[in-house]
Amino acid sequence: MTAGEPGAVQDGSSKGGLRAALGGLTTRGRSFLAAGVAAAVCAYVLGQGDLLRVGLLLAVLPLVCVVVLYRTRYRVTGTRRLSPSRVPAGAEARVHLRMDNVSRLPTGLLMLQDRVPYVLGPRPRFVLDRVEAGGRREVSYRVRSDLRGRYPLGPLQLRLNDPFGMCELTRSFSAYDTLVVVPRTVPLPPLRLAGEASGYGDGRQRSLALAGEDDIIPRGYRHGDDLRRVHWRSTARYGELMVRREEQPQRARCTVLLDTRQVAYAGAGPDSAFEWAVSGAASALVHMLERGFAVRLLTDDGNAVPGEGSDGFAGSTQESADSAGLMLDTLAVVGHSDGGGLSRAHDVLRGSNEGLLIAFFGDLDEEQTSVAARMRQRAGAGVAFVLDSARWTGDSSPADQAAAGRAEERLRQLREAGWTAVPVPPGAELPALWQLAGQLRADTESAGNGGQTGFPGGWS
């Protein structure tokens, strides 16, 4: 990710700019100016000509430095490059800065500084002694944040100093970059349950492009195609070599549902229940994409990502890569919703065969448990990770203990509705819970619960 802006390191010639330059006097420059004025006043009172000349010298020197520095015309370009531009929380990114002197004169002493939010670390500063005409200087620094989000970097600033240290002026570029800190993701164990298959595995529903001689949808010949697939009738019609399309496997679908209701979570910070749910959703969607599924991210307010196409799922492998970045960028800035229910997310799940539904729920009351139970009916299978705020906050009051009992009742209701519901204790590791969910699902299948032997799309 690169941003650059060439420009002259000076303000124009307006009187306002000159007044601003006078405001750039350093402590040394102000001291010289004050001493010069004091000496001139004393010389006038005492009638000492030599003292007057000394006073004028002291007063004029900082003013001359201001004018010279203000009229200095350096033409430099600045370039910033992030490596990488998207990092998980807690990881470091390196920012590379490059300054090019495009003028015919060498520069003087330059101080380079970049503006960064305080959560990324201290403001970086670099001193460039001298950049020859046509020369360049490259420096770099590291940034790190434990909090997800989008953070602007820039604009880049240059500080100019005169040789005597009397004046210091700051010039800024206008370009800036954005560092995206996405939630942490953890690798999940691949699970295969009885009767299931992976995203492209055997047993998948296939759409055949070649259903018969009258239903052929040919395409142009490509280097390496088998000549036995040449369709001569279409070749004669179009005047170029045409071949039959191969059968295309239909990708299994998976929806990752994230409950963002503010009333469903208590506490804040990197170790809060809500941040665990966001990180869990990111890990689940990345894992399912790697397994070959078409994945979408759905929140309780009904917003679906990527949301492209008629069904809202990504299609090709390239679209999956782009969609993964889009969903992670969405999770980087997702916050609490003001809505109090899951009904809008339920309305998005219109189809009767939505494949796998993986949900991360906060606290559920009786009404929202009923809505979640109806969601399960619109999916081939459902896995729910339920977080209890009372346990995450560490409170042990009688009211919270009663709330914990109600949470157990909600889990039972979800399981009766067909969910594989897993409670999430404080500090739990998602891979272990993922493995536990697979075991619970396998036990349910082996016991013949509901007479199901798997679901279209599988869970791996």
CSV table of C-alpha atoms in Angstrom, one decimal:
chain,number,residue,atom,x,y,z
A,1,MET,CA,0.0,0.0,0.0
A,2,THR,CA,1.7,3.2,-1.2
A,3,ALA,CA,0.9,6.9,-0.9
A,4,GLY,CA,3.1,9.6,-2.1
A,5,GLU,CA,2.9,13.3,-2.7
A,6,PRO,CA,5.5,15.6,-4.3
A,7,GLY,CA,5.6,19.2,-3.2
A,8,ALA,CA,7.7,22.1,-2.2
A,9,VAL,CA,8.6,22.4,1.4
A,10,GLN,CA,7.5,25.9,2.0
A,11,ASP,CA,4.4,28.0,2.4
A,12,GLY,CA,3.9,30.6,-0.5
A,13,SER,CA,4.7,34.2,0.1
A,14,SER,CA,1.7,35.5,1.9
A,15,LYS,CA,2.0,37.7,5.0
A,16,GLY,CA,0.1,35.2,7.0
A,17,GLY,CA,2.7,32.6,6.1
A,18,LEU,CA,5.5,34.9,7.2
A,19,ARG,CA,3.8,35.5,10.6
A,20,ALA,CA,3.5,31.7,11.0
A,21,ALA,CA,7.2,31.5,10.2
A,22,LEU,CA,7.9,34.0,13.0
A,23,GLY,CA,6.0,31.7,15.3
A,24,GLY,CA,8.5,28.9,14.5
A,25,LEU,CA,11.3,30.7,16.4
A,26,THR,CA,13.0,28.3,18.8
A,27,THR,CA,13.8,29.1,22.4
A,28,ARG,CA,17.3,30.1,21.3
A,29,GLY,CA,15.9,32.4,18.6
A,30,ARG,CA,13.5,34.1,21.0
A,31,SER,CA,16.3,34.5,23.5
A,32,PHE,CA,18.5,36.2,20.9
A,33,LEU,CA,15.7,38.4,19.8
A,34,ALA,CA,14.9,39.4,23.4
A,35,ALA,CA,18.5,40.0,24.2
A,36,GLY,CA,19.0,42.2,21.1
A,37,VAL,CA,16.0,44.3,21.9
A,38,ALA,CA,17.1,44.7,25.5
A,39,ALA,CA,20.6,45.7,24.4
A,40,ALA,CA,19.2,48.2,21.9
A,41,VAL,CA,17.0,49.8,24.6
A,42,CYS,CA,19.9,50.0,27.0
A,43,ALA,CA,22.2,51.5,24.3
A,44,TYR,CA,19.6,54.2,23.6
A,45,VAL,CA,19.2,55.0,27.3
A,46,LEU,CA,22.9,55.0,28.1
A,47,GLY,CA,24.0,56.5,24.8
A,48,GLN,CA,26.4,53.6,23.9
A,49,GLY,CA,26.8,53.2,20.2
A,50,ASP,CA,28.8,50.0,20.4
A,51,LEU,CA,26.1,48.3,22.6
A,52,LEU,CA,23.5,49.4,20.0
A,53,ARG,CA,25.4,47.6,17.3
A,54,VAL,CA,25.6,44.5,19.4
A,55,GLY,CA,21.9,44.7,20.1
A,56,LEU,CA,21.0,45.0,16.5
A,57,LEU,CA,23.2,42.0,15.6
A,58,LEU,CA,21.5,39.9,18.2
A,59,ALA,CA,18.0,40.9,17.1
A,60,VAL,CA,18.6,40.7,13.4
A,61,LEU,CA,20.2,37.2,13.4
A,62,PRO,CA,17.1,35.2,14.3
A,63,LEU,CA,15.0,37.4,11.9
A,64,VAL,CA,17.4,36.7,9.1
A,65,CYS,CA,17.2,33.0,9.9
A,66,VAL,CA,13.4,33.1,9.7
A,67,VAL,CA,13.4,34.8,6.3
A,68,VAL,CA,16.0,32.5,4.8
A,69,LEU,CA,14.3,29.4,6.1
A,70,TYR,CA,10.9,30.7,5.0
A,71,ARG,CA,12.2,31.4,1.5
A,72,THR,CA,14.0,28.1,1.2
A,73,ARG,CA,12.4,26.1,-1.6
A,74,TYR,CA,13.1,22.3,-1.2
A,75,ARG,CA,11.1,20.1,-3.6
A,76,VAL,CA,10.8,16.6,-2.1
A,77,THR,CA,8.5,13.7,-2.5
A,78,GLY,CA,7.4,11.4,0.3
A,79,THR,CA,6.3,7.8,-0.1
A,80,ARG,CA,4.8,5.5,2.6
A,81,ARG,CA,4.5,1.7,2.3
A,82,LEU,CA,2.8,-0.6,4.8
A,83,SER,CA,4.1,-4.2,5.1
A,84,PRO,CA,1.5,-5.6,5.5
A,85,SER,CA,-1.5,-3.3,5.3
A,86,ARG,CA,-3.7,-5.8,7.2
A,87,VAL,CA,-2.5,-7.4,10.4
A,88,PRO,CA,-4.2,-9.4,13.2
A,89,ALA,CA,-4.4,-7.8,16.6
A,90,GLY,CA,-1.2,-8.1,18.5
A,91,ALA,CA,1.0,-8.5,15.4
A,92,GLU,CA,3.4,-5.9,14.1
A,93,ALA,CA,3.4,-4.1,10.8
A,94,ARG,CA,6.4,-2.2,9.4
A,95,VAL,CA,6.0,1.2,7.8
A,96,HIS,CA,8.6,2.2,5.2
A,97,LEU,CA,9.2,5.9,4.5
A,98,ARG,CA,11.1,7.2,1.5
A,99,MET,CA,12.1,10.8,0.8
A,100,ASP,CA,13.3,11.8,-2.7
A,101,ASN,CA,14.9,15.2,-3.3
A,102,VAL,CA,13.7,16.1,-6.8
A,103,SER,CA,15.2,19.6,-6.8
A,104,ARG,CA,18.6,20.7,-8.1
A,105,LEU,CA,19.9,21.8,-4.7
A,106,PRO,CA,20.8,19.7,-1.7
A,107,THR,CA,18.6,20.0,1.4
A,108,GLY,CA,19.8,21.1,4.8
A,109,LEU,CA,19.0,19.4,8.1
A,110,LEU,CA,15.5,17.8,8.0
A,111,MET,CA,13.5,16.1,10.7
A,112,LEU,CA,11.0,13.6,9.3
A,113,GLN,CA,8.0,12.7,11.5
A,114,ASP,CA,4.9,10.6,10.8
A,115,ARG,CA,1.6,11.0,12.6
A,116,VAL,CA,0.2,7.8,14.1
A,117,PRO,CA,-2.6,7.1,16.6
A,118,TYR,CA,-1.4,6.7,20.2
A,119,VAL,CA,-2.7,3.1,20.3
A,120,LEU,CA,0.0,2.2,17.7
A,121,GLY,CA,2.9,3.5,19.7
A,122,PRO,CA,5.0,6.7,20.0
A,123,ARG,CA,5.2,9.1,17.1
A,124,PRO,CA,8.3,8.2,15.0
A,125,ARG,CA,10.9,10.9,14.3
A,126,PHE,CA,14.0,10.7,12.1
A,127,VAL,CA,16.8,13.2,11.4
A,128,LEU,CA,18.1,13.4,7.9
A,129,ASP,CA,21.4,15.3,7.8
A,130,ARG,CA,21.6,16.2,4.1
A,131,VAL,CA,19.9,14.9,1.0
A,132,GLU,CA,21.9,15.6,-2.2
A,133,ALA,CA,20.2,16.7,-5.4
A,134,GLY,CA,18.3,13.7,-6.9
A,135,GLY,CA,19.1,11.6,-3.8
A,136,ARG,CA,16.8,9.6,-1.6
A,137,ARG,CA,16.6,8.5,2.0
A,138,GLU,CA,14.7,5.5,3.4
A,139,VAL,CA,13.7,4.8,7.0
A,140,SER,CA,11.2,2.5,8.6
A,141,TYR,CA,9.4,2.0,11.9
A,142,ARG,CA,7.1,-0.6,13.4
A,143,VAL,CA,3.5,-0.2,14.7
A,144,ARG,CA,1.5,-2.6,16.8
A,145,SER,CA,-2.0,-2.6,18.3
A,146,ASP,CA,-3.8,-5.1,20.6
A,147,LEU,CA,-7.1,-3.5,19.6
A,148,ARG,CA,-8.7,-4.2,16.2
A,149,GLY,CA,-9.8,-1.2,14.1
A,150,ARG,CA,-8.8,1.0,11.2
A,151,TYR,CA,-6.0,3.4,12.0
A,152,PRO,CA,-4.9,6.3,9.8
A,153,LEU,CA,-1.2,6.9,9.3
A,154,GLY,CA,-0.1,10.3,8.3
A,155,PRO,CA,0.2,12.9,7.0
A,156,LEU,CA,3.9,12.9,6.8
A,157,GLN,CA,5.6,16.0,8.2
A,158,LEU,CA,9.0,17.7,7.6
A,159,ARG,CA,10.7,20.0,10.1
A,160,LEU,CA,13.2,22.4,8.7
A,161,ASN,CA,16.0,23.9,10.9
A,162,ASP,CA,18.4,26.7,10.2
A,163,PRO,CA,22.1,26.1,10.9
A,164,PHE,CA,22.1,28.2,14.0
A,165,GLY,CA,19.0,26.6,15.5
A,166,MET,CA,17.1,29.9,15.6
A,167,CYS,CA,14.0,28.8,13.8
A,168,GLU,CA,12.1,25.5,13.1
A,169,LEU,CA,9.3,25.3,10.5
A,170,THR,CA,7.0,22.3,9.9
A,171,ARG,CA,5.6,21.4,6.5
A,172,SER,CA,3.0,18.6,6.0
A,173,PHE,CA,2.0,16.4,3.1
A,174,SER,CA,-1.7,15.7,2.7
A,175,ALA,CA,-1.6,12.0,1.8
A,176,TYR,CA,-2.2,9.3,4.4
A,177,ASP,CA,-2.6,5.5,4.6
A,178,THR,CA,-4.8,3.2,6.6
A,179,LEU,CA,-3.7,0.3,8.7
A,180,VAL,CA,-6.4,-2.3,9.3
A,181,VAL,CA,-6.0,-4.4,12.4
A,182,VAL,CA,-8.3,-7.4,12.1
A,183,PRO,CA,-9.3,-9.8,14.9
A,184,ARG,CA,-7.0,-12.6,15.9
A,185,THR,CA,-7.6,-15.9,14.1
A,186,VAL,CA,-6.6,-19.3,15.3
A,187,PRO,CA,-6.3,-22.5,13.2
A,188,LEU,CA,-9.1,-25.0,13.8
A,189,PRO,CA,-8.9,-28.8,13.6
A,190,PRO,CA,-10.5,-30.3,10.5
A,191,LEU,CA,-13.5,-32.3,11.4
A,192,ARG,CA,-15.4,-34.8,9.3
A,193,LEU,CA,-18.6,-36.1,10.7
A,194,ALA,CA,-20.6,-39.2,9.5
A,195,GLY,CA,-22.3,-38.7,6.2
A,196,GLU,CA,-20.6,-35.4,5.5
A,197,ALA,CA,-18.1,-34.2,3.0
A,198,SER,CA,-15.9,-31.2,2.6
A,199,GLY,CA,-16.6,-28.2,0.4
A,200,TYR,CA,-15.9,-29.9,-2.9
A,201,GLY,CA,-15.9,-33.5,-1.8
A,202,ASP,CA,-17.9,-36.5,-3.0
A,203,GLY,CA,-21.6,-36.4,-2.5
A,204,ARG,CA,-21.8,-32.8,-3.4
A,205,GLN,CA,-24.7,-31.6,-5.5
A,206,ARG,CA,-23.3,-30.9,-9.0
A,207,SER,CA,-24.7,-28.7,-11.8
A,208,LEU,CA,-24.0,-30.2,-15.1
A,209,ALA,CA,-23.3,-27.9,-18.0
A,210,LEU,CA,-23.8,-30.8,-20.4
A,211,ALA,CA,-27.3,-32.2,-19.9
A,212,GLY,CA,-27.7,-33.4,-23.5
A,213,GLU,CA,-27.0,-32.5,-27.1
A,214,ASP,CA,-29.8,-29.9,-27.1
A,215,ASP,CA,-28.7,-28.3,-23.7
A,216,ILE,CA,-25.0,-27.8,-24.4
A,217,ILE,CA,-23.4,-24.6,-23.3
A,218,PRO,CA,-20.0,-24.7,-25.1
A,219,ARG,CA,-17.0,-22.4,-24.5
A,220,GLY,CA,-14.0,-21.5,-26.6
A,221,TYR,CA,-11.1,-23.9,-26.9
A,222,ARG,CA,-8.2,-23.4,-24.5
A,223,HIS,CA,-4.7,-24.7,-24.8
A,224,GLY,CA,-4.5,-28.1,-23.1
A,225,ASP,CA,-8.2,-29.0,-23.6
A,226,ASP,CA,-8.9,-32.6,-24.5
A,227,LEU,CA,-9.8,-32.8,-28.2
A,228,ARG,CA,-12.4,-35.4,-27.4
A,229,ARG,CA,-14.5,-32.7,-25.9
A,230,VAL,CA,-14.6,-30.6,-29.1
A,231,HIS,CA,-18.2,-29.9,-30.0
A,232,TRP,CA,-18.2,-29.8,-33.8
A,233,ARG,CA,-21.7,-28.5,-34.3
A,234,SER,CA,-20.9,-25.3,-32.2
A,235,THR,CA,-17.5,-25.1,-33.9
A,236,ALA,CA,-19.2,-24.9,-37.3
A,237,ARG,CA,-21.7,-22.4,-36.0
A,238,TYR,CA,-19.3,-20.0,-34.5
A,239,GLY,CA,-16.4,-20.5,-36.9
A,240,GLU,CA,-13.9,-21.3,-34.1
A,241,LEU,CA,-13.0,-24.4,-32.1
A,242,MET,CA,-15.5,-24.9,-29.3
A,243,VAL,CA,-15.5,-27.5,-26.5
A,244,ARG,CA,-18.1,-28.9,-24.0
A,245,ARG,CA,-17.9,-27.5,-20.5
A,246,GLU,CA,-17.0,-29.7,-17.7
A,247,GLU,CA,-19.4,-30.3,-14.9
A,248,GLN,CA,-19.0,-27.7,-12.2
A,249,PRO,CA,-19.3,-28.7,-8.5
A,250,GLN,CA,-21.5,-26.5,-6.5
A,251,ARG,CA,-19.7,-25.2,-3.4
A,252,ALA,CA,-21.1,-26.0,0.0
A,253,ARG,CA,-22.5,-23.0,1.9
A,254,CYS,CA,-21.7,-21.8,5.3
A,255,THR,CA,-23.1,-18.8,7.2
A,256,VAL,CA,-21.2,-17.4,10.2
A,257,LEU,CA,-23.6,-15.5,12.4
A,258,LEU,CA,-22.2,-12.9,14.9
A,259,ASP,CA,-24.4,-11.6,17.6
A,260,THR,CA,-23.4,-8.0,18.3
A,261,ARG,CA,-26.3,-6.9,20.5
A,262,GLN,CA,-25.1,-4.6,23.2
A,263,VAL,CA,-27.5,-6.1,25.8
A,264,ALA,CA,-26.0,-9.5,25.1
A,265,TYR,CA,-22.5,-8.7,26.4
A,266,ALA,CA,-21.0,-7.3,29.5
A,267,GLY,CA,-17.5,-5.9,30.0
A,268,ALA,CA,-15.1,-4.4,27.5
A,269,GLY,CA,-11.5,-4.7,26.4
A,270,PRO,CA,-9.4,-7.2,24.5
A,271,ASP,CA,-10.3,-10.0,26.9
A,272,SER,CA,-14.1,-9.4,27.0
A,273,ALA,CA,-16.7,-11.8,25.8
A,274,PHE,CA,-17.6,-9.7,22.8
A,275,GLU,CA,-14.0,-9.6,21.5
A,276,TRP,CA,-13.8,-13.4,22.0
A,277,ALA,CA,-16.9,-13.8,19.8
A,278,VAL,CA,-15.5,-11.5,17.1
A,279,SER,CA,-12.3,-13.4,17.1
A,280,GLY,CA,-14.2,-16.7,17.0
A,281,ALA,CA,-16.3,-15.6,14.0
A,282,ALA,CA,-13.1,-14.6,12.2
A,283,SER,CA,-11.5,-17.9,12.8
A,284,ALA,CA,-14.5,-19.9,11.7
A,285,LEU,CA,-15.0,-18.0,8.5
A,286,VAL,CA,-11.3,-18.3,7.5
A,287,HIS,CA,-11.3,-22.0,8.4
A,288,MET,CA,-14.4,-22.7,6.3
A,289,LEU,CA,-13.1,-20.8,3.3
A,290,GLU,CA,-9.9,-22.8,3.5
A,291,ARG,CA,-12.0,-26.0,3.4
A,292,GLY,CA,-13.6,-24.9,0.2
A,293,PHE,CA,-16.9,-23.6,1.4
A,294,ALA,CA,-18.7,-20.5,0.1
A,295,VAL,CA,-18.9,-18.4,3.3
A,296,ARG,CA,-20.8,-15.3,4.3
A,297,LEU,CA,-20.8,-13.2,7.4
A,298,LEU,CA,-24.1,-12.3,9.0
A,299,THR,CA,-24.8,-10.0,11.9
A,300,ASP,CA,-27.8,-9.7,14.1
A,301,ASP,CA,-28.9,-6.5,12.4
A,302,GLY,CA,-29.3,-8.4,9.1
A,303,ASN,CA,-26.1,-7.1,7.3
A,304,ALA,CA,-24.5,-9.9,5.2
A,305,VAL,CA,-20.9,-9.8,3.9
A,306,PRO,CA,-19.9,-10.1,1.1
A,307,GLY,CA,-23.5,-9.8,-0.1
A,308,GLU,CA,-22.6,-10.0,-3.8
A,309,GLY,CA,-24.7,-12.0,-6.3
A,310,SER,CA,-28.2,-13.3,-5.9
A,311,ASP,CA,-27.4,-15.5,-2.9
A,312,GLY,CA,-24.8,-13.4,-1.1
A,313,PHE,CA,-22.1,-16.0,-1.2
A,314,ALA,CA,-18.8,-15.8,-3.0
A,315,GLY,CA,-18.3,-18.1,-6.0
A,316,SER,CA,-14.8,-18.7,-7.4
A,317,THR,CA,-11.6,-19.1,-5.5
A,318,GLN,CA,-10.5,-15.6,-6.3
A,319,GLU,CA,-13.8,-14.3,-5.0
A,320,SER,CA,-13.2,-16.2,-1.8
A,321,ALA,CA,-9.9,-14.6,-1.3
A,322,ASP,CA,-11.4,-11.1,-1.8
A,323,SER,CA,-14.4,-12.0,0.4
A,324,ALA,CA,-12.1,-13.1,3.2
A,325,GLY,CA,-10.4,-9.8,3.2
A,326,LEU,CA,-13.8,-8.0,3.1
A,327,MET,CA,-15.2,-10.0,6.0
A,328,LEU,CA,-12.1,-9.5,8.1
A,329,ASP,CA,-12.2,-5.8,7.4
A,330,THR,CA,-15.8,-5.7,8.5
A,331,LEU,CA,-14.9,-7.5,11.7
A,332,ALA,CA,-12.1,-5.1,12.3
A,333,VAL,CA,-14.5,-2.3,12.9
A,334,VAL,CA,-17.7,-4.1,14.0
A,335,GLY,CA,-19.2,-2.8,17.2
A,336,HIS,CA,-22.3,-3.3,19.3
A,337,SER,CA,-25.6,-2.9,17.7
A,338,ASP,CA,-28.5,-1.0,19.3
A,339,GLY,CA,-31.0,-3.6,18.3
A,340,GLY,CA,-32.3,-5.9,20.9
A,341,GLY,CA,-33.3,-8.9,18.8
A,342,LEU,CA,-32.2,-11.5,16.2
A,343,SER,CA,-35.3,-11.2,14.0
A,344,ARG,CA,-33.6,-9.3,11.2
A,345,ALA,CA,-30.9,-12.0,10.9
A,346,HIS,CA,-33.6,-14.6,10.9
A,347,ASP,CA,-35.3,-12.9,8.0
A,348,VAL,CA,-32.1,-13.0,6.0
A,349,LEU,CA,-32.1,-16.8,6.3
A,350,ARG,CA,-34.9,-17.2,3.8
A,351,GLY,CA,-33.9,-20.4,2.1
A,352,SER,CA,-34.7,-23.9,3.3
A,353,ASN,CA,-31.2,-25.2,2.5
A,354,GLU,CA,-28.7,-22.7,3.8
A,355,GLY,CA,-26.0,-25.3,4.5
A,356,LEU,CA,-24.1,-25.0,7.7
A,357,LEU,CA,-24.9,-22.2,10.2
A,358,ILE,CA,-22.2,-21.3,12.8
A,359,ALA,CA,-23.4,-18.8,15.4
A,360,PHE,CA,-21.7,-16.9,18.1
A,361,PHE,CA,-24.4,-15.8,20.6
A,362,GLY,CA,-24.2,-13.6,23.7
A,363,ASP,CA,-26.8,-13.7,26.4
A,364,LEU,CA,-30.2,-15.0,25.2
A,365,ASP,CA,-33.5,-14.4,26.8
A,366,GLU,CA,-36.5,-16.5,26.3
A,367,GLU,CA,-37.7,-14.5,23.2
A,368,GLN,CA,-34.3,-14.6,21.5
A,369,THR,CA,-33.9,-18.3,22.2
A,370,SER,CA,-37.1,-18.9,20.4
A,371,VAL,CA,-35.9,-16.8,17.4
A,372,ALA,CA,-32.5,-18.8,17.4
A,373,ALA,CA,-34.5,-22.0,17.4
A,374,ARG,CA,-36.4,-21.0,14.3
A,375,MET,CA,-33.1,-20.1,12.6
A,376,ARG,CA,-32.0,-23.7,13.0
A,377,GLN,CA,-34.9,-24.8,10.9
A,378,ARG,CA,-33.6,-22.8,7.9
A,379,ALA,CA,-30.2,-24.4,7.9
A,380,GLY,CA,-28.9,-27.9,7.1
A,381,ALA,CA,-27.1,-27.9,10.5
A,382,GLY,CA,-26.3,-25.5,13.2
A,383,VAL,CA,-23.5,-25.0,15.6
A,384,ALA,CA,-23.9,-22.4,18.3
A,385,PHE,CA,-21.2,-21.1,20.7
A,386,VAL,CA,-23.0,-19.3,23.5
A,387,LEU,CA,-21.3,-16.9,25.9
A,388,ASP,CA,-22.6,-16.2,29.3
A,389,SER,CA,-21.8,-12.7,30.5
A,390,ALA,CA,-22.3,-13.6,34.1
A,391,ARG,CA,-19.4,-16.1,33.9
A,392,TRP,CA,-17.2,-13.8,31.9
A,393,THR,CA,-17.5,-10.9,34.3
A,394,GLY,CA,-16.6,-13.1,37.2
A,395,ASP,CA,-19.6,-12.1,39.4
A,396,SER,CA,-21.0,-14.6,41.8
A,397,SER,CA,-24.0,-12.8,43.3
A,398,PRO,CA,-27.3,-14.7,43.7
A,399,ALA,CA,-28.8,-12.8,40.8
A,400,ASP,CA,-25.9,-13.8,38.5
A,401,GLN,CA,-26.1,-17.4,39.7
A,402,ALA,CA,-29.8,-17.4,38.8
A,403,ALA,CA,-28.8,-16.0,35.4
A,404,ALA,CA,-26.3,-18.8,34.9
A,405,GLY,CA,-29.2,-21.3,35.6
A,406,ARG,CA,-31.3,-19.6,32.9
A,407,ALA,CA,-28.3,-19.9,30.5
A,408,GLU,CA,-28.2,-23.6,31.0
A,409,GLU,CA,-31.9,-23.8,30.2
A,410,ARG,CA,-31.4,-21.8,27.0
A,411,LEU,CA,-28.7,-24.3,26.0
A,412,ARG,CA,-31.1,-27.1,26.5
A,413,GLN,CA,-33.7,-25.4,24.4
A,414,LEU,CA,-31.3,-24.8,21.6
A,415,ARG,CA,-30.2,-28.4,21.6
A,416,GLU,CA,-33.8,-29.6,21.4
A,417,ALA,CA,-34.3,-27.3,18.4
A,418,GLY,CA,-31.4,-29.2,16.6
A,419,TRP,CA,-28.5,-26.9,17.4
A,420,THR,CA,-25.1,-28.3,18.5
A,421,ALA,CA,-24.9,-25.8,21.4
A,422,VAL,CA,-21.6,-25.3,23.2
A,423,PRO,CA,-21.2,-23.1,26.2
A,424,VAL,CA,-18.1,-20.8,26.2
A,425,PRO,CA,-16.4,-20.4,29.6
A,426,PRO,CA,-14.1,-17.4,30.2
A,427,GLY,CA,-10.7,-17.7,28.5
A,428,ALA,CA,-11.7,-20.8,26.5
A,429,GLU,CA,-9.7,-21.8,23.5
A,430,LEU,CA,-11.8,-22.0,20.3
A,431,PRO,CA,-10.0,-25.1,18.8
A,432,ALA,CA,-10.9,-27.1,21.9
A,433,LEU,CA,-14.5,-26.0,21.7
A,434,TRP,CA,-14.5,-26.7,18.0
A,435,GLN,CA,-13.4,-30.2,18.7
A,436,LEU,CA,-16.0,-30.6,21.4
A,437,ALA,CA,-18.7,-29.4,19.1
A,438,GLY,CA,-17.6,-32.1,16.6
A,439,GLN,CA,-17.8,-34.8,19.3
A,440,LEU,CA,-21.2,-33.6,20.4
A,441,ARG,CA,-22.5,-33.7,16.8
A,442,ALA,CA,-21.0,-37.2,16.3
A,443,ASP,CA,-22.7,-38.4,19.5
A,444,THR,CA,-26.0,-37.0,18.4
A,445,GLU,CA,-25.7,-38.6,15.0
A,446,SER,CA,-24.8,-42.0,16.4
A,447,ALA,CA,-27.7,-41.8,18.8
A,448,GLY,CA,-30.0,-41.2,15.8
A,449,ASN,CA,-31.3,-37.9,17.1
A,450,GLY,CA,-33.9,-36.7,14.7
A,451,GLY,CA,-33.0,-39.4,12.3
A,452,GLN,CA,-30.4,-37.3,10.6
A,453,THR,CA,-27.2,-38.7,9.2
A,454,GLY,CA,-25.6,-35.5,8.1
A,455,PHE,CA,-26.5,-32.4,6.2
A,456,PRO,CA,-26.0,-31.1,2.7
A,457,GLY,CA,-22.7,-29.3,2.6
A,458,GLY,CA,-20.9,-31.0,5.5
A,459,TRP,CA,-18.9,-29.5,8.2
A,460,SER,CA,-15.1,-29.9,8.1
